[in-house]
Amino acid sequence: MVFQFDDLKKKTILLFISAPLVGAGIGFSFMFFAIKNQPTLGETPWRTYLNIGASDESMLQKAIRTRVGIYALPKEEVIYFMASTDSDGELLTSDQRYEVSGIAPATKIWSITLYDKDFFLSDNALNRHHFNASSLNVEQGKPFSFVVSSTPEVGNWLPAPQKGNFALCYRFYLPPASAFPINESSLPKIKKL
Amino acid sequence: MKARLIIGFLLAALGFWSYFVAYPYFIQAAIEWKISKGKNILLHSKLPTSKTPDSPNPDFIYSIAFYDLKDGDLLLTGKVPEGLDYFSIAFYGSNTLFYSIVKPDQKSDTYAIRLVKKSQRTTDNSQTVIESPSEKGTLILRYMCRNSRDLTSIAKIQEVTRLSSVP
């Protein structure tokens, strides 16, 4: 048997190039799988991430945060809740109308913003992308509601994109100490109409 | 064959781990490439008068700078906005990670923040000093804008906010 040095060399070079690429590809898939399957808070449609800026964040957590919330602030400044489904677990879509309702939280600064499927603000004729305490004219501890729909609505209407899925981001600024741990039942409901 | 399999597995594991380490740096570079006008230049987001959305969060008007401390410390100076519900200056390392935040005293008229490399601590106590864990990074000013009065106030403040080299 003749030793094929060139053949061995080629296989080794191929191994050194392909193996890290395969590993990176698995990393890429793993990150998106982890984002897609991030658990919601109990029975609510909301997901949150409270570890921003913490020293014990893992590399995976850092990469995920870069993907879904780059330049985010730590939880002492704002708590971010994201929902891409309604309260029944179905994806939010422009084909449906939704009512978002809840109790105004114990901070005067909060908002609920609509993002399109790529997490950009969606253009609309009203130039309206969110509701907050002042635009809903609601005081702390009082109930609020608004409708999300791609077609105009009477009253508090948050325009959805003309097509595709979308997501809502509930921001709770300067949360008081009493906001922790998160009370899941205090989070707004998203009900299909 | 067995040795090659083990080496392949180790290299794949290295690629897997490297992906997570590199990803934030890659995104930071992509954002800089897209919006930066150069290092240490303070950029102000457009005021939301256009119907074209240009802000990641409509609660805020932003100012942002991609900094580089290679040539020395930087000084951020500005006027403290009056009557805004929220104003902060947040600092992020070269891998997009948050490391510090300053919320200037609302009782003061102005603020001055000195940004230094972590290895070059300053003994100057007259300014707020932020130690950057990396030579490069990002600083973001967030002004909460609720109404047209806030908007006017923020526009004036943006005009007098400066990021300059410390001589």
XYZ file of C-alpha atoms in Angstrom:
360
model
C 0.000 0.000 0.000
C 1.364 3.391 -0.986
C 0.983 6.174 1.513
C -0.942 9.006 -0.173
C 0.471 12.026 1.631
C -1.311 14.589 -0.606
C -4.636 12.906 -0.006
C -4.142 12.949 3.771
C -3.111 16.595 3.622
C -6.237 17.548 1.661
C -8.509 15.723 4.104
C -6.819 17.403 7.065
C -7.160 20.872 5.521
C -10.780 20.158 4.711
C -11.373 19.029 8.288
C -9.788 22.175 9.734
C -11.972 24.375 7.539
C -15.261 22.520 7.636
C -15.456 21.447 11.293
C -15.418 25.001 12.776
C -17.898 26.101 10.124
C -20.214 23.241 11.022
C -19.859 24.198 14.698
C -20.649 27.852 13.932
C -23.643 26.765 11.854
C -24.946 24.710 14.765
C -24.383 27.756 17.019
C -26.369 29.938 14.620
C -29.279 27.458 14.543
C -29.121 26.912 18.289
C -29.386 30.656 18.974
C -32.444 31.094 16.771
C -34.028 27.975 18.255
C -33.443 29.373 21.754
C -34.970 32.736 20.770
C -38.009 31.120 19.192
C -38.584 28.810 22.126
C -37.933 31.239 24.950
C -40.611 30.442 27.556
C -43.380 32.913 28.269
C -44.248 34.124 31.755
C -46.726 31.520 32.955
C -49.958 31.538 30.969
C -49.294 35.010 29.557
C -48.016 35.701 26.009
C -45.202 37.884 27.411
C -41.519 37.004 27.467
C -38.926 38.963 29.379
C -35.236 38.968 30.072
C -34.068 40.400 33.380
C -30.371 39.616 33.229
C -29.167 42.567 31.117
C -25.842 43.878 32.366
C -25.467 41.097 34.929
C -21.952 39.749 35.306
C -23.118 36.131 35.172
C -24.641 36.372 31.683
C -23.577 33.410 29.567
C -22.173 33.781 26.046
C -25.439 32.413 24.653
C -27.469 34.946 26.659
C -25.237 37.780 25.449
C -25.624 36.695 21.828
C -29.399 36.340 22.162
C -29.701 39.770 23.755
C -27.632 41.282 20.970
C -30.066 39.745 18.513
C -33.366 40.657 20.173
C -32.536 43.705 22.268
C -29.286 45.362 21.362
C -28.296 48.331 23.550
C -31.025 47.428 26.032
C -31.065 48.912 29.516
C -30.845 46.901 32.756
C -33.966 45.992 34.709
C -33.497 48.823 37.211
C -34.189 51.240 34.333
C -36.738 49.351 32.302
C -38.306 45.908 32.099
C -39.016 44.780 28.564
C -41.821 42.324 27.848
C -42.273 40.991 24.317
C -45.334 39.206 22.939
C -45.559 37.690 19.483
C -48.726 35.706 20.272
C -52.108 36.513 21.738
C -53.224 35.227 25.145
C -54.327 31.950 23.494
C -50.838 31.343 22.115
C -51.626 32.101 18.463
C -49.266 34.300 16.449
C -50.264 37.950 16.201
C -51.221 38.580 12.599
C -52.516 41.480 10.528
C -55.509 39.407 9.443
C -57.008 39.643 12.945
C -58.179 42.364 15.349
C -57.042 42.282 18.978
C -57.943 43.993 22.196
C -55.053 44.738 24.545
C -56.289 45.401 28.061
C -54.889 45.600 31.544
C -54.313 47.699 34.619
C -51.914 50.655 34.362
C -48.776 49.659 36.307
C -47.348 51.297 39.401
C -45.131 53.653 37.464
C -46.142 56.681 35.496
C -43.817 55.795 32.599
C -44.782 52.773 30.564
C -45.685 52.064 26.969
C -46.807 49.323 24.600
C -45.208 49.523 21.142
C -46.013 47.576 17.999
C -43.189 46.138 15.877
C -43.405 44.356 12.551
C -42.088 40.825 11.995
C -38.543 42.165 11.612
C -38.806 44.145 14.868
C -38.983 47.525 13.135
C -41.667 50.116 13.727
C -44.280 49.755 11.042
C -45.162 52.786 8.947
C -48.755 53.961 9.122
C -50.764 57.033 8.159
C -51.287 58.117 11.782
C -47.585 57.837 12.582
C -48.737 56.011 15.728
C -46.554 53.200 16.979
C -47.405 52.944 20.641
C -49.695 53.815 23.511
C -48.647 54.996 26.937
C -50.234 56.359 30.105
C -50.595 59.874 28.720
C -51.870 58.928 25.265
C -54.413 56.568 26.869
C -55.088 59.162 29.585
C -55.008 56.534 32.313
C -53.752 56.798 35.890
C -51.780 54.206 37.863
C -53.921 51.272 38.941
C -56.751 52.126 36.520
C -57.863 49.883 33.647
C -56.930 50.611 30.040
C -57.621 49.022 26.683
C -56.968 49.614 23.009
C -57.524 47.804 19.745
C -54.768 46.566 17.428
C -55.901 46.198 13.851
C -54.677 46.822 10.320
C -57.939 48.603 9.497
C -59.085 51.835 11.181
C -60.991 51.552 14.466
C -62.972 54.013 16.524
C -61.322 55.046 19.801
C -57.909 53.876 20.931
C -56.544 52.262 17.792
C -52.978 51.023 17.353
C -52.403 50.379 13.631
C -50.977 46.952 12.737
C -48.980 46.375 9.533
C -51.002 45.722 6.387
C -49.722 42.161 6.235
C -47.677 39.622 8.140
C -47.060 38.889 11.784
C -46.129 41.467 14.352
C -45.138 41.767 18.005
C -45.876 44.003 20.958
C -43.297 45.328 23.399
C -44.463 46.413 26.837
C -41.904 48.681 28.507
C -42.128 49.364 32.189
C -39.731 52.212 33.048
C -38.118 52.807 36.434
C -39.919 49.888 38.055
C -40.330 50.168 41.835
C -38.858 47.418 44.016
C -42.376 46.044 44.410
C -42.372 45.132 40.695
C -40.090 42.176 41.483
C -40.746 39.317 41.244
C -42.929 39.900 38.217
C -46.614 39.419 38.944
C -47.764 37.581 35.809
C -51.431 38.364 36.384
C -50.672 42.105 36.212
C -49.504 41.876 32.595
C -51.899 43.043 29.851
C -54.099 40.505 28.076
C -54.119 40.267 24.276
C -57.483 38.959 23.163
C -58.524 38.180 19.598
C -61.782 39.994 18.740
C -9.548 7.936 11.715
C -10.470 8.110 15.413
C -7.988 10.916 15.981
C -9.432 12.836 13.054
C -12.919 12.408 14.482
C -11.848 13.764 17.863
C -10.046 16.703 16.247
C -13.110 17.379 14.089
C -15.352 17.350 17.149
C -13.045 19.716 19.045
C -12.840 22.079 16.078
C -16.633 22.042 15.715
C -16.970 22.829 19.435
C -14.522 25.701 18.961
C -16.591 26.989 16.024
C -19.779 26.697 18.110
C -18.304 28.659 21.006
C -16.611 31.216 18.732
C -19.931 31.972 17.065
C -21.428 33.214 20.343
C -18.317 35.185 21.252
C -18.060 36.791 17.810
C -21.740 37.492 17.197
C -22.076 40.660 19.368
C -18.848 42.095 17.870
C -20.117 41.352 14.373
C -23.442 43.099 15.052
C -21.652 46.072 16.614
C -19.449 46.374 13.511
C -22.497 46.114 11.225
C -24.358 48.857 13.115
C -21.316 51.113 13.109
C -20.831 50.555 9.407
C -24.473 51.425 8.782
C -24.924 54.554 10.897
C -21.577 55.846 12.131
C -20.149 59.036 10.649
C -16.805 58.371 12.302
C -15.400 57.744 15.736
C -16.255 60.074 18.617
C -18.925 61.905 16.653
C -22.215 62.440 18.418
C -25.172 61.634 16.174
C -28.691 62.783 16.946
C -31.710 60.794 15.832
C -34.143 62.674 13.640
C -36.970 64.247 15.520
C -40.132 62.212 14.969
C -41.851 64.623 12.621
C -41.536 62.360 9.604
C -43.957 59.537 8.957
C -41.017 57.295 8.228
C -40.100 55.486 11.430
C -36.451 56.030 12.246
C -36.303 55.233 15.913
C -36.153 51.827 17.617
C -38.319 53.092 20.464
C -40.835 55.917 19.954
C -40.676 56.812 23.661
C -37.221 58.269 23.167
C -35.198 60.633 21.096
C -31.646 59.364 20.955
C -28.155 60.673 20.570
C -25.454 58.088 19.955
C -21.668 58.044 19.590
C -19.309 55.210 18.712
C -16.279 56.070 20.774
C -12.620 55.189 20.540
C -10.286 55.952 23.433
C -7.132 55.149 21.464
C -6.018 58.798 21.493
C -7.031 59.518 25.071
C -9.989 60.312 27.278
C -13.231 61.841 26.070
C -15.449 64.400 27.701
C -19.202 64.437 27.240
C -20.800 67.712 28.228
C -24.341 68.945 27.970
C -27.298 70.579 29.550
C -29.580 68.642 31.877
C -33.055 68.648 30.347
C -35.807 70.085 32.480
C -39.130 68.391 33.010
C -38.487 65.190 31.050
C -39.832 61.984 32.560
C -36.594 60.190 31.748
C -33.067 61.114 30.694
C -30.031 58.844 30.866
C -26.654 58.236 29.308
C -25.873 54.531 28.916
C -22.493 53.033 28.044
C -21.858 49.810 26.126
C -18.601 47.952 25.441
C -17.275 46.986 22.028
C -19.391 43.817 22.176
C -22.624 45.827 22.692
C -22.763 44.880 26.389
C -24.131 47.415 28.825
C -21.670 48.387 31.546
C -22.711 51.711 33.046
C -25.389 54.379 33.183
C -25.399 57.992 34.309
C -28.520 59.938 35.142
C -27.390 63.530 35.638
C -28.793 65.322 38.663
C -31.975 67.142 37.651
C -31.041 69.946 40.068
C -27.909 70.729 38.077
C -27.994 72.846 34.969
C -25.185 71.039 33.151
C -23.221 67.801 33.338
C -19.717 66.655 32.397
C -18.757 62.993 32.070
C -15.200 61.875 31.485
C -14.803 58.572 29.670
C -11.524 56.777 30.360
C -9.995 53.392 29.665
C -10.337 51.053 32.607
C -6.562 50.721 32.888
C -6.126 54.501 33.065
C -8.013 55.622 36.107
C -8.054 59.325 36.785
C -7.796 60.975 40.169
C -9.850 63.939 39.042
C -12.908 63.999 41.299
C -14.474 67.090 39.772
C -16.208 65.129 37.032
C -18.223 61.967 36.775
C -15.765 59.376 35.501
C -16.803 56.306 33.537
C -14.251 53.556 33.029
C -14.716 51.792 29.739
C -13.863 48.072 29.815
C -12.762 48.274 26.168
C -11.011 50.888 24.055
C -14.033 51.140 21.788
C -17.706 51.233 22.609
C -20.970 53.076 22.306
C -22.687 55.706 24.387
C -26.386 56.439 24.055
C -28.320 59.403 25.391
C -32.032 58.734 25.837
C -34.449 61.632 26.133
C -38.042 60.666 26.819
C -40.314 62.689 24.592
C -44.010 62.957 25.509
C -45.188 66.115 23.786
C -44.207 69.041 21.571
C -42.820 70.953 24.559
C -40.407 68.065 25.304
C -39.516 67.955 21.625
C -38.507 71.614 21.512
C -36.523 71.268 24.722
C -34.666 68.171 23.478
C -33.804 69.760 20.129
C -32.168 72.701 21.924
C -30.294 70.394 24.279
C -28.970 68.235 21.444
C -27.451 71.344 19.868
C -25.315 72.068 22.933
C -24.289 68.496 23.773
C -20.633 67.849 22.930
C -18.271 64.899 22.873
C -14.684 66.083 22.759
C -11.145 64.864 23.367
C -9.592 65.722 26.695
C -6.452 67.756 26.064
